[in-house]
CSV table of N, CA and C in Angstrom, one decimal:
chain,number,residue,atom,x,y,z
A,1,GLU,N,-372.2,-159.8,105.6
A,1,GLU,CA,-370.0,-158.8,105.9
A,1,GLU,C,-369.7,-158.5,107.0
A,2,LEU,N,-371.0,-158.3,108.0
A,2,LEU,CA,-370.7,-157.3,108.9
A,2,LEU,C,-370.5,-158.4,109.6
A,3,ARG,N,-371.3,-159.1,110.5
A,3,ARG,CA,-371.3,-160.1,111.4
A,3,ARG,C,-369.9,-160.9,110.4
A,4,ARG,N,-369.8,-161.2,109.6
A,4,ARG,CA,-368.4,-162.4,109.0
A,4,ARG,C,-367.1,-161.5,109.6
A,5,ALA,N,-367.3,-159.9,109.4
A,5,ALA,CA,-366.4,-159.6,109.7
A,5,ALA,C,-366.2,-158.6,111.5
A,6,GLN,N,-367.1,-158.7,112.2
A,6,GLN,CA,-367.3,-159.0,113.4
A,6,GLN,C,-366.8,-159.8,114.3
A,7,ALA,N,-366.7,-160.9,113.6
A,7,ALA,CA,-366.7,-162.4,114.1
A,7,ALA,C,-365.1,-162.4,113.8
A,8,ARG,N,-364.6,-162.3,113.3
A,8,ARG,CA,-363.2,-161.8,112.7
A,8,ARG,C,-362.5,-161.5,114.0
A,9,MET,N,-363.1,-159.9,114.0
A,9,MET,CA,-362.9,-158.7,114.5
A,9,MET,C,-362.1,-159.6,115.6
A,10,GLY,N,-363.9,-160.2,116.5
A,10,GLY,CA,-363.8,-161.2,117.4
A,10,GLY,C,-362.9,-161.5,118.1
A,11,THR,N,-362.1,-162.6,116.9
A,11,THR,CA,-361.4,-163.6,116.7
A,11,THR,C,-360.1,-162.8,117.0
A,12,ILE,N,-359.7,-162.1,116.7
A,12,ILE,CA,-358.7,-161.0,116.4
A,12,ILE,C,-358.3,-160.4,117.6
A,13,LEU,N,-359.0,-160.0,117.9
A,13,LEU,CA,-358.7,-159.6,119.4
A,13,LEU,C,-358.8,-160.3,120.7
A,14,ASP,N,-359.0,-162.2,120.3
A,14,ASP,CA,-359.0,-162.9,121.2
A,14,ASP,C,-357.9,-163.1,121.1
A,15,THR,N,-357.4,-163.1,119.9
A,15,THR,CA,-356.2,-163.7,119.8
A,15,THR,C,-355.0,-162.1,119.9
A,16,VAL,N,-355.4,-161.2,120.8
A,16,VAL,CA,-354.5,-160.4,120.5
A,16,VAL,C,-354.2,-160.1,122.4
A,17,GLU,N,-355.2,-160.9,123.0
A,17,GLU,CA,-355.5,-160.9,124.6
A,17,GLU,C,-354.8,-161.7,124.7
A,18,GLY,N,-354.3,-163.1,124.1
A,18,GLY,CA,-354.0,-163.9,124.2
A,18,GLY,C,-352.1,-164.0,124.3
A,19,TYR,N,-352.1,-163.1,123.4
A,19,TYR,CA,-350.5,-162.9,123.1
A,19,TYR,C,-350.6,-161.4,124.0
A,20,SER,N,-351.4,-160.5,124.6
A,20,SER,CA,-351.0,-159.5,126.1
A,20,SER,C,-350.8,-160.5,127.5
A,21,LYS,N,-351.7,-161.8,127.7
A,21,LYS,CA,-351.5,-162.7,128.9
A,21,LYS,C,-350.0,-163.2,128.2
A,22,ASP,N,-350.0,-163.6,127.1
A,22,ASP,CA,-348.4,-164.7,127.5
A,22,ASP,C,-347.6,-163.4,127.7
A,23,LEU,N,-347.5,-162.0,126.9
A,23,LEU,CA,-346.4,-161.6,127.2
A,23,LEU,C,-346.1,-160.6,128.9
A,24,ASP,N,-347.2,-160.6,129.2
A,24,ASP,CA,-347.1,-160.6,131.0
A,24,ASP,C,-346.2,-161.7,131.9
A,25,GLU,N,-346.8,-162.7,131.3
A,25,GLU,CA,-346.3,-164.2,131.9
A,25,GLU,C,-344.7,-164.2,131.4
A,26,LEU,N,-344.8,-163.5,129.9
A,26,LEU,CA,-343.5,-163.2,129.6
A,26,LEU,C,-342.5,-162.4,130.7
A,27,ARG,N,-342.9,-161.0,130.7
A,27,ARG,CA,-341.8,-160.4,132.0
A,27,ARG,C,-342.0,-160.9,133.0
A,28,LYS,N,-342.8,-161.4,133.4
A,28,LYS,CA,-342.6,-162.1,135.0
A,28,LYS,C,-341.9,-162.5,135.4
A,29,ALA,N,-341.9,-164.0,133.9
A,29,ALA,CA,-340.9,-164.8,133.8
A,29,ALA,C,-339.7,-164.1,133.6
A,30,GLN,N,-339.2,-162.8,132.9
A,30,GLN,CA,-337.5,-162.4,132.8
A,30,GLN,C,-337.6,-161.4,134.7
A,31,GLY,N,-338.3,-161.3,134.9
A,31,GLY,CA,-338.0,-160.4,136.4
A,31,GLY,C,-337.3,-161.4,137.1
A,32,ARG,N,-338.4,-162.8,137.2
A,32,ARG,CA,-337.6,-163.7,137.8
A,32,ARG,C,-336.8,-164.4,137.5
A,33,LEU,N,-335.8,-164.3,136.1
A,33,LEU,CA,-335.2,-165.6,135.1
A,33,LEU,C,-333.7,-163.9,136.0
A,34,SER,N,-334.5,-162.5,136.4
A,34,SER,CA,-333.3,-161.5,136.2
A,34,SER,C,-332.8,-162.0,137.7
A,35,THR,N,-333.8,-162.2,138.7
A,35,THR,CA,-333.4,-162.7,140.3
A,35,THR,C,-332.4,-163.5,140.1
A,36,VAL,N,-332.3,-164.7,139.8
A,36,VAL,CA,-332.3,-165.6,139.2
A,36,VAL,C,-330.2,-165.4,139.1
A,37,PHE,N,-330.4,-164.6,138.0
A,37,PHE,CA,-328.9,-164.1,138.0
A,37,PHE,C,-328.3,-163.0,138.5
A,38,ASP,N,-329.2,-162.3,139.6
A,38,ASP,CA,-328.1,-161.4,139.9
A,38,ASP,C,-328.0,-162.7,142.0
A,39,VAL,N,-328.1,-163.5,142.0
A,39,VAL,CA,-328.2,-164.9,143.2
A,39,VAL,C,-327.0,-165.2,142.9
A,40,VAL,N,-326.7,-166.1,141.2
A,40,VAL,CA,-325.6,-166.2,140.6
A,40,VAL,C,-325.0,-165.3,140.5
A,41,GLU,N,-324.6,-164.8,139.9
A,41,GLU,CA,-323.9,-163.0,140.3
A,41,GLU,C,-322.9,-163.3,141.9
A,42,GLY,N,-323.9,-163.3,142.8
A,42,GLY,CA,-323.5,-163.2,143.5
A,42,GLY,C,-322.7,-163.9,144.4
A,43,TYR,N,-323.1,-165.2,144.1
A,43,TYR,CA,-322.6,-166.5,143.9
A,43,TYR,C,-320.7,-166.5,143.3
A,44,SER,N,-321.4,-166.1,142.5
A,44,SER,CA,-319.7,-166.4,141.3
A,44,SER,C,-319.0,-165.3,142.0
A,45,LYS,N,-319.7,-163.7,142.7
A,45,LYS,CA,-318.1,-163.4,143.3
A,45,LYS,C,-318.4,-163.8,144.7
A,46,ASP,N,-318.7,-164.5,145.4
A,46,ASP,CA,-318.0,-165.2,146.7
A,46,ASP,C,-317.6,-166.4,145.9
A,47,LEU,N,-317.4,-166.6,144.8
A,47,LEU,CA,-316.6,-168.1,145.0
A,47,LEU,C,-315.1,-167.5,144.8
A,48,ASP,N,-315.2,-166.2,143.9
A,48,ASP,CA,-313.8,-165.6,143.5
A,48,ASP,C,-313.1,-165.2,145.0
A,49,GLU,N,-313.8,-164.5,145.1
A,49,GLU,CA,-313.2,-163.8,146.8
A,49,GLU,C,-312.6,-165.4,147.4
A,50,LEU,N,-313.7,-166.6,148.1
A,50,LEU,CA,-313.0,-167.8,148.1
A,50,LEU,C,-311.6,-168.1,147.5
A,51,ARG,N,-311.5,-168.3,146.4
A,51,ARG,CA,-310.4,-168.4,145.4
A,51,ARG,C,-309.3,-167.6,145.9
A,52,ARG,N,-309.1,-166.7,146.0
A,52,ARG,CA,-308.4,-165.2,146.0
A,52,ARG,C,-307.4,-165.7,147.7
A,53,ALA,N,-308.7,-166.0,148.6
A,53,ALA,CA,-308.2,-166.2,150.2
A,53,ALA,C,-307.6,-167.7,150.2
A,54,GLN,N,-308.1,-168.3,149.7
A,54,GLN,CA,-307.2,-169.6,149.3
A,54,GLN,C,-305.8,-169.5,148.9
A,55,ALA,N,-305.9,-168.5,147.6
A,55,ALA,CA,-304.5,-168.5,147.3
A,55,ALA,C,-303.6,-167.6,148.6
A,56,GLU,N,-303.9,-166.7,148.7
A,56,GLU,CA,-303.3,-166.1,150.8
A,56,GLU,C,-303.1,-167.3,151.9
A,57,ALA,N,-303.9,-167.8,151.1
A,57,ALA,CA,-303.9,-169.6,152.1
A,57,ALA,C,-302.9,-169.7,152.3
A,58,ARG,N,-302.8,-170.3,151.1
A,58,ARG,CA,-301.4,-171.0,150.7
A,58,ARG,C,-300.0,-170.5,150.5
A,59,LYS,N,-300.2,-168.9,150.4
A,59,LYS,CA,-299.2,-168.2,150.1
A,59,LYS,C,-298.0,-167.9,151.7
A,60,ALA,N,-299.1,-167.7,152.5
A,60,ALA,CA,-299.5,-168.0,154.1
A,60,ALA,C,-298.6,-169.4,154.6
A,61,SER,N,-299.0,-170.1,153.7
A,61,SER,CA,-298.1,-171.2,154.4
A,61,SER,C,-297.0,-171.6,153.8
A,62,SER,N,-297.0,-171.8,153.3
A,62,SER,CA,-296.0,-171.6,152.5
A,62,SER,C,-294.2,-170.9,153.0
A,63,SER,N,-295.2,-169.3,153.2
A,63,SER,CA,-293.8,-168.7,154.0
A,63,SER,C,-293.8,-169.2,155.1
A,64,ALA,N,-295.0,-169.9,156.3
A,64,ALA,CA,-294.8,-170.6,157.4
A,64,ALA,C,-294.0,-171.9,157.1
A,65,ILE,N,-294.0,-172.6,156.4
A,65,ILE,CA,-293.2,-173.7,156.1
A,65,ILE,C,-291.6,-173.6,156.1
A,66,ALA,N,-291.3,-172.7,155.6
A,66,ALA,CA,-290.0,-171.6,154.9
A,66,ALA,C,-289.4,-171.4,156.3
A,67,GLU,N,-290.3,-170.9,156.9
A,67,GLU,CA,-289.9,-169.8,158.2
A,67,GLU,C,-289.4,-171.7,159.3
A,68,LEU,N,-290.3,-172.3,159.5
A,68,LEU,CA,-290.0,-173.4,159.9
A,68,LEU,C,-289.1,-174.7,159.5
A,69,LYS,N,-288.8,-174.4,158.5
A,69,LYS,CA,-287.6,-175.1,158.3
A,69,LYS,C,-286.2,-174.2,158.6
A,70,GLU,N,-286.4,-173.3,158.6
A,70,GLU,CA,-285.5,-171.7,158.8
A,70,GLU,C,-285.0,-172.5,160.4
A,71,ALA,N,-285.8,-172.0,161.3
A,71,ALA,CA,-285.7,-172.3,162.5
A,71,ALA,C,-285.1,-174.1,163.0
A,72,GLU,N,-285.8,-174.8,162.2
A,72,GLU,CA,-285.2,-176.4,162.8
A,72,GLU,C,-284.0,-176.6,161.5
A,73,ALA,N,-283.4,-175.5,161.0
A,73,ALA,CA,-281.9,-175.6,160.5
A,73,ALA,C,-281.2,-174.9,161.9
A,74,ILE,N,-281.4,-173.7,161.9
A,74,ILE,CA,-280.9,-173.0,162.5
A,74,ILE,C,-280.8,-173.4,164.7
A,75,LEU,N,-281.6,-174.6,164.8
A,75,LEU,CA,-282.2,-175.7,166.2
A,75,LEU,C,-280.9,-177.0,165.8
A,76,ASP,N,-281.5,-177.6,164.4
A,76,ASP,CA,-279.6,-178.0,164.1
A,76,ASP,C,-279.1,-177.9,165.0
A,77,GLU,N,-278.0,-177.1,163.8
A,77,GLU,CA,-276.8,-175.8,164.1
A,77,GLU,C,-277.0,-175.8,165.9
A,78,LEU,N,-277.6,-175.4,166.2
A,78,LEU,CA,-277.3,-175.1,168.0
A,78,LEU,C,-276.7,-176.4,168.9
A,79,THR,N,-277.9,-177.2,168.2
A,79,THR,CA,-278.0,-178.4,168.6
A,79,THR,C,-276.8,-179.4,168.5
A,80,CYS,N,-275.9,-179.0,167.6
A,80,CYS,CA,-275.0,-179.5,167.1
A,80,CYS,C,-273.4,-178.8,167.9
A,81,ARG,N,-274.0,-177.7,168.0
A,81,ARG,CA,-272.7,-176.1,168.9
A,81,ARG,C,-272.8,-177.3,170.5
A,82,LEU,N,-274.2,-177.2,171.1
A,82,LEU,CA,-274.6,-178.1,172.2
A,82,LEU,C,-273.7,-179.4,172.9
A,83,THR,N,-273.6,-179.9,171.4
A,83,THR,CA,-273.1,-181.5,171.7
A,83,THR,C,-271.9,-181.4,171.5
A,84,THR,N,-271.4,-180.4,170.9
A,84,THR,CA,-269.8,-180.3,170.7
A,84,THR,C,-269.0,-179.8,172.1
A,85,ARG,N,-269.8,-178.8,172.6
A,85,ARG,CA,-269.4,-177.8,174.1
A,85,ARG,C,-269.6,-179.0,175.2
A,86,GLU,N,-270.7,-179.9,175.2
A,86,GLU,CA,-270.8,-181.4,176.2
A,86,GLU,C,-269.7,-181.9,175.8
A,87,THR,N,-269.2,-183.2,174.8
A,87,THR,CA,-268.2,-183.3,174.4
A,87,THR,C,-267.4,-182.5,174.7
A,88,GLN,N,-266.9,-181.3,174.2
A,88,GLN,CA,-265.4,-180.7,175.0
A,88,GLN,C,-265.6,-180.7,176.8
A,89,ALA,N,-266.9,-180.1,177.4
A,89,ALA,CA,-266.6,-180.1,179.0
A,89,ALA,C,-266.4,-181.9,179.7
A,90,SER,N,-267.3,-182.6,178.7
A,90,SER,CA,-266.1,-183.4,179.1
A,90,SER,C,-265.0,-184.4,178.8
A,91,ALA,N,-264.5,-183.9,178.1
A,91,ALA,CA,-263.0,-184.6,178.1
A,91,ALA,C,-261.9,-183.2,178.9
A,92,LEU,N,-262.3,-181.9,179.0
A,92,LEU,CA,-262.1,-181.2,179.9
A,92,LEU,C,-262.1,-181.5,181.6
A,93,GLU,N,-263.1,-182.6,181.6
A,93,GLU,CA,-263.5,-183.1,183.0
A,93,GLU,C,-262.9,-184.3,183.3
A,94,ALA,N,-262.5,-185.0,181.9
A,94,ALA,CA,-261.8,-185.7,181.9
A,94,ALA,C,-260.3,-186.0,182.6
A,95,ALA,N,-260.0,-185.0,181.6
A,95,ALA,CA,-258.9,-184.4,181.3
A,95,ALA,C,-258.1,-183.9,183.4
A,96,THR,N,-259.4,-183.7,183.6
A,96,THR,CA,-258.8,-182.9,185.7
A,96,THR,C,-258.9,-183.6,185.7
A,97,ARG,N,-259.8,-184.5,185.9
A,97,ARG,CA,-259.4,-185.7,186.7
A,97,ARG,C,-258.3,-186.2,187.1
A,98,ARG,N,-258.2,-186.8,185.4
A,98,ARG,CA,-256.6,-187.4,185.4
A,98,ARG,C,-255.4,-186.8,186.4
A,99,ALA,N,-255.0,-185.3,186.0
A,99,ALA,CA,-253.9,-184.6,186.6
A,99,ALA,C,-254.3,-184.4,188.0
A,100,GLU,N,-255.4,-184.2,188.3
A,100,GLU,CA,-255.9,-184.5,189.8
A,100,GLU,C,-255.4,-185.4,190.7
A,101,ALA,N,-255.2,-186.5,190.0
A,101,ALA,CA,-254.9,-188.2,190.5
A,101,ALA,C,-253.7,-188.3,190.2
């Protein structure tokens, strides 16, 4: 009986030792997994920052486009005025030549 009990006890101890090794491996895996999660979290934060930067760039681009359109409208107005003045100057010059003739 004692020998059978000792054999069973040996089997139980072997099983517990196996569980202990499995537990150690599990702890190592959890550590690696934790590291992977930290890296992924870092990438996630980087991605969020990139998205914010893209949004700011879009706003800046929209503002720049609006300013360019406004400058283009001013340039068109100035071109129109210059054309009108050139036309008036040509007409005045022609009238002056006729008057001198």
